[in-house]
Amino acid sequence: DVDLQQLAERTEMFSGADLESLAREAALSALEHSFDVEHVEQRHFEEALRKVLPSLTMQQIEFYKDYSSGRAQ
């Protein structure tokens, strides 16, 4: 029942490493509720989002945009 669209919107400033941490934290949250868990659910991602914060800044995003378009100096 994970809303991937909502998750994508809420993790806009997350790096790949941040997303990996978020997924790992959501899995740990699921395991904290039950060792017999079969699925990571939206509520586990909600808990993880309270702990894992994005590491990218707007300055970094702008740099990478400029770099990919050939405008970086």
PDB file of N, CA and C in Angstrom:
ATOM      1  N   ASP A   1       0.811  -1.199   0.000  1.00  0.00           N
ATOM      2  CA  ASP A   1       0.000   0.000   0.000  1.00  0.00           C
ATOM      3  C   ASP A   1       0.853   1.260   0.000  1.00  0.00           C
ATOM      4  N   VAL A   2       2.080   1.184  -0.479  1.00  0.00           N
ATOM      5  CA  VAL A   2       2.947   2.357  -0.516  1.00  0.00           C
ATOM      6  C   VAL A   2       2.570   3.234  -1.710  1.00  0.00           C
ATOM      7  N   ASP A   3       2.314   4.501  -1.444  1.00  0.00           N
ATOM      8  CA  ASP A   3       1.980   5.473  -2.485  1.00  0.00           C
ATOM      9  C   ASP A   3       3.294   6.017  -3.043  1.00  0.00           C
ATOM     10  N   LEU A   4       3.751   5.435  -4.146  1.00  0.00           N
ATOM     11  CA  LEU A   4       5.046   5.808  -4.712  1.00  0.00           C
ATOM     12  C   LEU A   4       5.070   7.233  -5.239  1.00  0.00           C
ATOM     13  N   GLN A   5       3.956   7.705  -5.774  1.00  0.00           N
ATOM     14  CA  GLN A   5       3.887   9.087  -6.254  1.00  0.00           C
ATOM     15  C   GLN A   5       4.095  10.060  -5.100  1.00  0.00           C
ATOM     16  N   GLN A   6       3.394   9.832  -4.006  1.00  0.00           N
ATOM     17  CA  GLN A   6       3.540  10.698  -2.834  1.00  0.00           C
ATOM     18  C   GLN A   6       4.953  10.607  -2.274  1.00  0.00           C
ATOM     19  N   LEU A   7       5.505   9.410  -2.226  1.00  0.00           N
ATOM     20  CA  LEU A   7       6.851   9.218  -1.710  1.00  0.00           C
ATOM     21  C   LEU A   7       7.863   9.969  -2.583  1.00  0.00           C
ATOM     22  N   ALA A   8       7.695   9.909  -3.893  1.00  0.00           N
ATOM     23  CA  ALA A   8       8.588  10.633  -4.803  1.00  0.00           C
ATOM     24  C   ALA A   8       8.501  12.140  -4.576  1.00  0.00           C
ATOM     25  N   GLU A   9       7.292  12.647  -4.393  1.00  0.00           N
ATOM     26  CA  GLU A   9       7.110  14.081  -4.163  1.00  0.00           C
ATOM     27  C   GLU A   9       7.742  14.520  -2.842  1.00  0.00           C
ATOM     28  N   ARG A  10       7.690  13.675  -1.848  1.00  0.00           N
ATOM     29  CA  ARG A  10       8.201  14.028  -0.519  1.00  0.00           C
ATOM     30  C   ARG A  10       9.707  13.819  -0.385  1.00  0.00           C
ATOM     31  N   THR A  11      10.327  13.211  -1.389  1.00  0.00           N
ATOM     32  CA  THR A  11      11.764  12.944  -1.309  1.00  0.00           C
ATOM     33  C   THR A  11      12.515  13.653  -2.435  1.00  0.00           C
ATOM     34  N   GLU A  12      12.000  14.765  -2.876  1.00  0.00           N
ATOM     35  CA  GLU A  12      12.564  15.484  -4.020  1.00  0.00           C
ATOM     36  C   GLU A  12      14.040  15.862  -3.811  1.00  0.00           C
ATOM     37  N   MET A  13      14.430  16.246  -2.631  1.00  0.00           N
ATOM     38  CA  MET A  13      15.807  16.684  -2.373  1.00  0.00           C
ATOM     39  C   MET A  13      16.688  15.557  -1.831  1.00  0.00           C
ATOM     40  N   PHE A  14      16.229  14.331  -1.931  1.00  0.00           N
ATOM     41  CA  PHE A  14      16.987  13.188  -1.433  1.00  0.00           C
ATOM     42  C   PHE A  14      17.965  12.705  -2.494  1.00  0.00           C
ATOM     43  N   SER A  15      19.175  12.409  -2.085  1.00  0.00           N
ATOM     44  CA  SER A  15      20.153  11.791  -2.986  1.00  0.00           C
ATOM     45  C   SER A  15      19.853  10.298  -3.076  1.00  0.00           C
ATOM     46  N   GLY A  16      20.555   9.609  -3.942  1.00  0.00           N
ATOM     47  CA  GLY A  16      20.403   8.158  -4.027  1.00  0.00           C
ATOM     48  C   GLY A  16      20.724   7.492  -2.701  1.00  0.00           C
ATOM     49  N   ALA A  17      21.767   7.970  -2.045  1.00  0.00           N
ATOM     50  CA  ALA A  17      22.142   7.417  -0.737  1.00  0.00           C
ATOM     51  C   ALA A  17      21.060   7.703   0.303  1.00  0.00           C
ATOM     52  N   ASP A  18      20.444   8.885   0.230  1.00  0.00           N
ATOM     53  CA  ASP A  18      19.353   9.225   1.155  1.00  0.00           C
ATOM     54  C   ASP A  18      18.173   8.278   0.951  1.00  0.00           C
ATOM     55  N   LEU A  19      17.857   7.991  -0.310  1.00  0.00           N
ATOM     56  CA  LEU A  19      16.746   7.078  -0.612  1.00  0.00           C
ATOM     57  C   LEU A  19      17.045   5.671  -0.117  1.00  0.00           C
ATOM     58  N   GLU A  20      18.290   5.266  -0.250  1.00  0.00           N
ATOM     59  CA  GLU A  20      18.676   3.958   0.274  1.00  0.00           C
ATOM     60  C   GLU A  20      18.501   3.917   1.793  1.00  0.00           C
ATOM     61  N   SER A  21      18.923   4.981   2.461  1.00  0.00           N
ATOM     62  CA  SER A  21      18.753   5.049   3.918  1.00  0.00           C
ATOM     63  C   SER A  21      17.281   5.038   4.305  1.00  0.00           C
ATOM     64  N   LEU A  22      16.477   5.743   3.530  1.00  0.00           N
ATOM     65  CA  LEU A  22      15.040   5.793   3.804  1.00  0.00           C
ATOM     66  C   LEU A  22      14.425   4.400   3.689  1.00  0.00           C
ATOM     67  N   ALA A  23      14.760   3.686   2.625  1.00  0.00           N
ATOM     68  CA  ALA A  23      14.220   2.335   2.435  1.00  0.00           C
ATOM     69  C   ALA A  23      14.682   1.400   3.546  1.00  0.00           C
ATOM     70  N   ARG A  24      15.947   1.516   3.931  1.00  0.00           N
ATOM     71  CA  ARG A  24      16.476   0.673   5.002  1.00  0.00           C
ATOM     72  C   ARG A  24      15.774   0.986   6.332  1.00  0.00           C
ATOM     73  N   GLU A  25      15.582   2.270   6.595  1.00  0.00           N
ATOM     74  CA  GLU A  25      14.916   2.673   7.839  1.00  0.00           C
ATOM     75  C   GLU A  25      13.466   2.204   7.850  1.00  0.00           C
ATOM     76  N   ALA A  26      12.788   2.260   6.705  1.00  0.00           N
ATOM     77  CA  ALA A  26      11.400   1.774   6.617  1.00  0.00           C
ATOM     78  C   ALA A  26      11.359   0.274   6.880  1.00  0.00           C
ATOM     79  N   ALA A  27      12.321  -0.464   6.346  1.00  0.00           N
ATOM     80  CA  ALA A  27      12.378  -1.914   6.581  1.00  0.00           C
ATOM     81  C   ALA A  27      12.619  -2.214   8.059  1.00  0.00           C
ATOM     82  N   LEU A  28      13.510  -1.448   8.678  1.00  0.00           N
ATOM     83  CA  LEU A  28      13.761  -1.639  10.111  1.00  0.00           C
ATOM     84  C   LEU A  28      12.517  -1.310  10.929  1.00  0.00           C
ATOM     85  N   SER A  29      11.796  -0.286  10.517  1.00  0.00           N
ATOM     86  CA  SER A  29      10.558   0.077  11.202  1.00  0.00           C
ATOM     87  C   SER A  29       9.557  -1.069  11.127  1.00  0.00           C
ATOM     88  N   ALA A  30       9.455  -1.682   9.957  1.00  0.00           N
ATOM     89  CA  ALA A  30       8.538  -2.821   9.797  1.00  0.00           C
ATOM     90  C   ALA A  30       8.950  -3.964  10.722  1.00  0.00           C
ATOM     91  N   LEU A  31      10.238  -4.227  10.795  1.00  0.00           N
ATOM     92  CA  LEU A  31      10.732  -5.304  11.658  1.00  0.00           C
ATOM     93  C   LEU A  31      10.537  -5.004  13.141  1.00  0.00           C
ATOM     94  N   GLU A  32      10.590  -3.722  13.501  1.00  0.00           N
ATOM     95  CA  GLU A  32      10.348  -3.349  14.897  1.00  0.00           C
ATOM     96  C   GLU A  32       8.922  -3.678  15.310  1.00  0.00           C
ATOM     97  N   HIS A  33       7.995  -3.613  14.365  1.00  0.00           N
ATOM     98  CA  HIS A  33       6.598  -3.928  14.671  1.00  0.00           C
ATOM     99  C   HIS A  33       6.367  -5.430  14.751  1.00  0.00           C
ATOM    100  N   SER A  34       7.080  -6.185  13.901  1.00  0.00           N
ATOM    101  CA  SER A  34       6.900  -7.637  13.889  1.00  0.00           C
ATOM    102  C   SER A  34       8.013  -8.299  13.089  1.00  0.00           C
ATOM    103  N   PHE A  35       8.593  -9.336  13.649  1.00  0.00           N
ATOM    104  CA  PHE A  35       9.617 -10.075  12.927  1.00  0.00           C
ATOM    105  C   PHE A  35       9.012 -10.927  11.808  1.00  0.00           C
ATOM    106  N   ASP A  36       7.700 -11.094  11.827  1.00  0.00           N
ATOM    107  CA  ASP A  36       7.009 -11.886  10.812  1.00  0.00           C
ATOM    108  C   ASP A  36       6.486 -11.038   9.655  1.00  0.00           C
ATOM    109  N   VAL A  37       6.890  -9.795   9.607  1.00  0.00           N
ATOM    110  CA  VAL A  37       6.382  -8.881   8.580  1.00  0.00           C
ATOM    111  C   VAL A  37       6.767  -9.387   7.192  1.00  0.00           C
ATOM    112  N   GLU A  38       5.834  -9.248   6.259  1.00  0.00           N
ATOM    113  CA  GLU A  38       6.082  -9.676   4.884  1.00  0.00           C
ATOM    114  C   GLU A  38       6.240  -8.510   3.924  1.00  0.00           C
ATOM    115  N   HIS A  39       5.745  -7.331   4.312  1.00  0.00           N
ATOM    116  CA  HIS A  39       5.781  -6.168   3.427  1.00  0.00           C
ATOM    117  C   HIS A  39       6.103  -4.908   4.222  1.00  0.00           C
ATOM    118  N   VAL A  40       6.805  -4.007   3.575  1.00  0.00           N
ATOM    119  CA  VAL A  40       7.001  -2.665   4.118  1.00  0.00           C
ATOM    120  C   VAL A  40       5.814  -1.839   3.647  1.00  0.00           C
ATOM    121  N   GLU A  41       5.169  -1.171   4.571  1.00  0.00           N
ATOM    122  CA  GLU A  41       3.942  -0.436   4.256  1.00  0.00           C
ATOM    123  C   GLU A  41       4.180   1.067   4.323  1.00  0.00           C
ATOM    124  N   GLN A  42       3.185   1.829   3.882  1.00  0.00           N
ATOM    125  CA  GLN A  42       3.255   3.291   3.887  1.00  0.00           C
ATOM    126  C   GLN A  42       3.607   3.817   5.272  1.00  0.00           C
ATOM    127  N   ARG A  43       3.009   3.262   6.291  1.00  0.00           N
ATOM    128  CA  ARG A  43       3.255   3.747   7.659  1.00  0.00           C
ATOM    129  C   ARG A  43       4.720   3.594   8.052  1.00  0.00           C
ATOM    130  N   HIS A  44       5.384   2.583   7.524  1.00  0.00           N
ATOM    131  CA  HIS A  44       6.802   2.397   7.819  1.00  0.00           C
ATOM    132  C   HIS A  44       7.640   3.484   7.140  1.00  0.00           C
ATOM    133  N   PHE A  45       7.238   3.850   5.922  1.00  0.00           N
ATOM    134  CA  PHE A  45       7.930   4.953   5.250  1.00  0.00           C
ATOM    135  C   PHE A  45       7.650   6.277   5.952  1.00  0.00           C
ATOM    136  N   GLU A  46       6.430   6.437   6.475  1.00  0.00           N
ATOM    137  CA  GLU A  46       6.111   7.663   7.219  1.00  0.00           C
ATOM    138  C   GLU A  46       7.022   7.790   8.433  1.00  0.00           C
ATOM    139  N   GLU A  47       7.222   6.708   9.135  1.00  0.00           N
ATOM    140  CA  GLU A  47       8.119   6.720  10.295  1.00  0.00           C
ATOM    141  C   GLU A  47       9.552   7.016   9.854  1.00  0.00           C
ATOM    142  N   ALA A  48       9.978   6.417   8.768  1.00  0.00           N
ATOM    143  CA  ALA A  48      11.334   6.626   8.268  1.00  0.00           C
ATOM    144  C   ALA A  48      11.546   8.074   7.839  1.00  0.00           C
ATOM    145  N   LEU A  49      10.529   8.693   7.237  1.00  0.00           N
ATOM    146  CA  LEU A  49      10.652  10.087   6.809  1.00  0.00           C
ATOM    147  C   LEU A  49      10.836  11.044   7.978  1.00  0.00           C
ATOM    148  N   ARG A  50      10.436  10.651   9.162  1.00  0.00           N
ATOM    149  CA  ARG A  50      10.659  11.481  10.349  1.00  0.00           C
ATOM    150  C   ARG A  50      12.101  11.394  10.827  1.00  0.00           C
ATOM    151  N   LYS A  51      12.821  10.365  10.379  1.00  0.00           N
ATOM    152  CA  LYS A  51      14.205  10.150  10.826  1.00  0.00           C
ATOM    153  C   LYS A  51      15.247  10.488   9.764  1.00  0.00           C
ATOM    154  N   VAL A  52      14.939  10.193   8.520  1.00  0.00           N
ATOM    155  CA  VAL A  52      15.907  10.382   7.432  1.00  0.00           C
ATOM    156  C   VAL A  52      15.603  11.707   6.726  1.00  0.00           C
ATOM    157  N   LEU A  53      16.584  12.578   6.688  1.00  0.00           N
ATOM    158  CA  LEU A  53      16.416  13.892   6.071  1.00  0.00           C
ATOM    159  C   LEU A  53      17.224  13.971   4.778  1.00  0.00           C
ATOM    160  N   PRO A  54      16.801  14.825   3.844  1.00  0.00           N
ATOM    161  CA  PRO A  54      17.546  14.959   2.589  1.00  0.00           C
ATOM    162  C   PRO A  54      18.895  15.631   2.827  1.00  0.00           C
ATOM    163  N   SER A  55      19.879  15.249   2.023  1.00  0.00           N
ATOM    164  CA  SER A  55      21.207  15.836   2.189  1.00  0.00           C
ATOM    165  C   SER A  55      21.543  16.844   1.091  1.00  0.00           C
ATOM    166  N   LEU A  56      20.746  16.898   0.032  1.00  0.00           N
ATOM    167  CA  LEU A  56      21.026  17.823  -1.060  1.00  0.00           C
ATOM    168  C   LEU A  56      20.509  19.223  -0.741  1.00  0.00           C
ATOM    169  N   THR A  57      21.224  20.219  -1.266  1.00  0.00           N
ATOM    170  CA  THR A  57      20.805  21.612  -1.139  1.00  0.00           C
ATOM    171  C   THR A  57      20.405  22.129  -2.515  1.00  0.00           C
ATOM    172  N   MET A  58      19.698  23.237  -2.557  1.00  0.00           N
ATOM    173  CA  MET A  58      19.322  23.841  -3.836  1.00  0.00           C
ATOM    174  C   MET A  58      20.576  24.252  -4.605  1.00  0.00           C
ATOM    175  N   GLN A  59      21.601  24.691  -3.909  1.00  0.00           N
ATOM    176  CA  GLN A  59      22.854  25.077  -4.559  1.00  0.00           C
ATOM    177  C   GLN A  59      23.462  23.873  -5.297  1.00  0.00           C
ATOM    178  N   GLN A  60      23.443  22.716  -4.664  1.00  0.00           N
ATOM    179  CA  GLN A  60      23.959  21.518  -5.315  1.00  0.00           C
ATOM    180  C   GLN A  60      23.114  21.138  -6.530  1.00  0.00           C
ATOM    181  N   ILE A  61      21.808  21.218  -6.400  1.00  0.00           N
ATOM    182  CA  ILE A  61      20.907  20.897  -7.506  1.00  0.00           C
ATOM    183  C   ILE A  61      21.193  21.815  -8.690  1.00  0.00           C
ATOM    184  N   GLU A  62      21.326  23.114  -8.432  1.00  0.00           N
ATOM    185  CA  GLU A  62      21.602  24.070  -9.502  1.00  0.00           C
ATOM    186  C   GLU A  62      22.951  23.782 -10.154  1.00  0.00           C
ATOM    187  N   PHE A  63      23.964  23.431  -9.354  1.00  0.00           N
ATOM    188  CA  PHE A  63      25.270  23.095  -9.906  1.00  0.00           C
ATOM    189  C   PHE A  63      25.148  21.920 -10.864  1.00  0.00           C
ATOM    190  N   TYR A  64      24.462  20.855 -10.450  1.00  0.00           N
ATOM    191  CA  TYR A  64      24.336  19.674 -11.299  1.00  0.00           C
ATOM    192  C   TYR A  64      23.514  19.960 -12.552  1.00  0.00           C
ATOM    193  N   LYS A  65      22.507  20.817 -12.440  1.00  0.00           N
ATOM    194  CA  LYS A  65      21.742  21.207 -13.626  1.00  0.00           C
ATOM    195  C   LYS A  65      22.644  21.937 -14.619  1.00  0.00           C
ATOM    196  N   ASP A  66      23.439  22.899 -14.090  1.00  0.00           N
ATOM    197  CA  ASP A  66      24.357  23.633 -14.942  1.00  0.00           C
ATOM    198  C   ASP A  66      25.410  22.720 -15.542  1.00  0.00           C
ATOM    199  N   TYR A  67      25.914  21.816 -14.747  1.00  0.00           N
ATOM    200  CA  TYR A  67      26.947  20.886 -15.216  1.00  0.00           C
ATOM    201  C   TYR A  67      26.417  20.009 -16.346  1.00  0.00           C
ATOM    202  N   SER A  68      25.212  19.502 -16.170  1.00  0.00           N
ATOM    203  CA  SER A  68      24.661  18.597 -17.191  1.00  0.00           C
ATOM    204  C   SER A  68      24.329  19.349 -18.491  1.00  0.00           C
ATOM    205  N   SER A  69      24.110  20.653 -18.392  1.00  0.00           N
ATOM    206  CA  SER A  69      23.808  21.419 -19.596  1.00  0.00           C
ATOM    207  C   SER A  69      25.061  22.053 -20.187  1.00  0.00           C
ATOM    208  N   GLY A  70      26.214  21.853 -19.537  1.00  0.00           N
ATOM    209  CA  GLY A  70      27.474  22.391 -20.043  1.00  0.00           C
ATOM    210  C   GLY A  70      27.763  23.809 -19.604  1.00  0.00           C
ATOM    211  N   ARG A  71      26.989  24.351 -18.663  1.00  0.00           N
ATOM    212  CA  ARG A  71      27.185  25.736 -18.211  1.00  0.00           C
ATOM    213  C   ARG A  71      28.026  25.845 -16.944  1.00  0.00           C
ATOM    214  N   ALA A  72      28.407  24.714 -16.341  1.00  0.00           N
ATOM    215  CA  ALA A  72      29.169  24.749 -15.086  1.00  0.00           C
ATOM    216  C   ALA A  72      30.554  25.328 -15.328  1.00  0.00           C
ATOM    217  N   GLN A  73      31.039  26.056 -14.312  1.00  0.00           N
ATOM    218  CA  GLN A  73      32.366  26.659 -14.430  1.00  0.00           C
ATOM    219  C   GLN A  73      33.310  26.125 -13.402  1.00  0.00           C
TER     220      GLN A  73
END
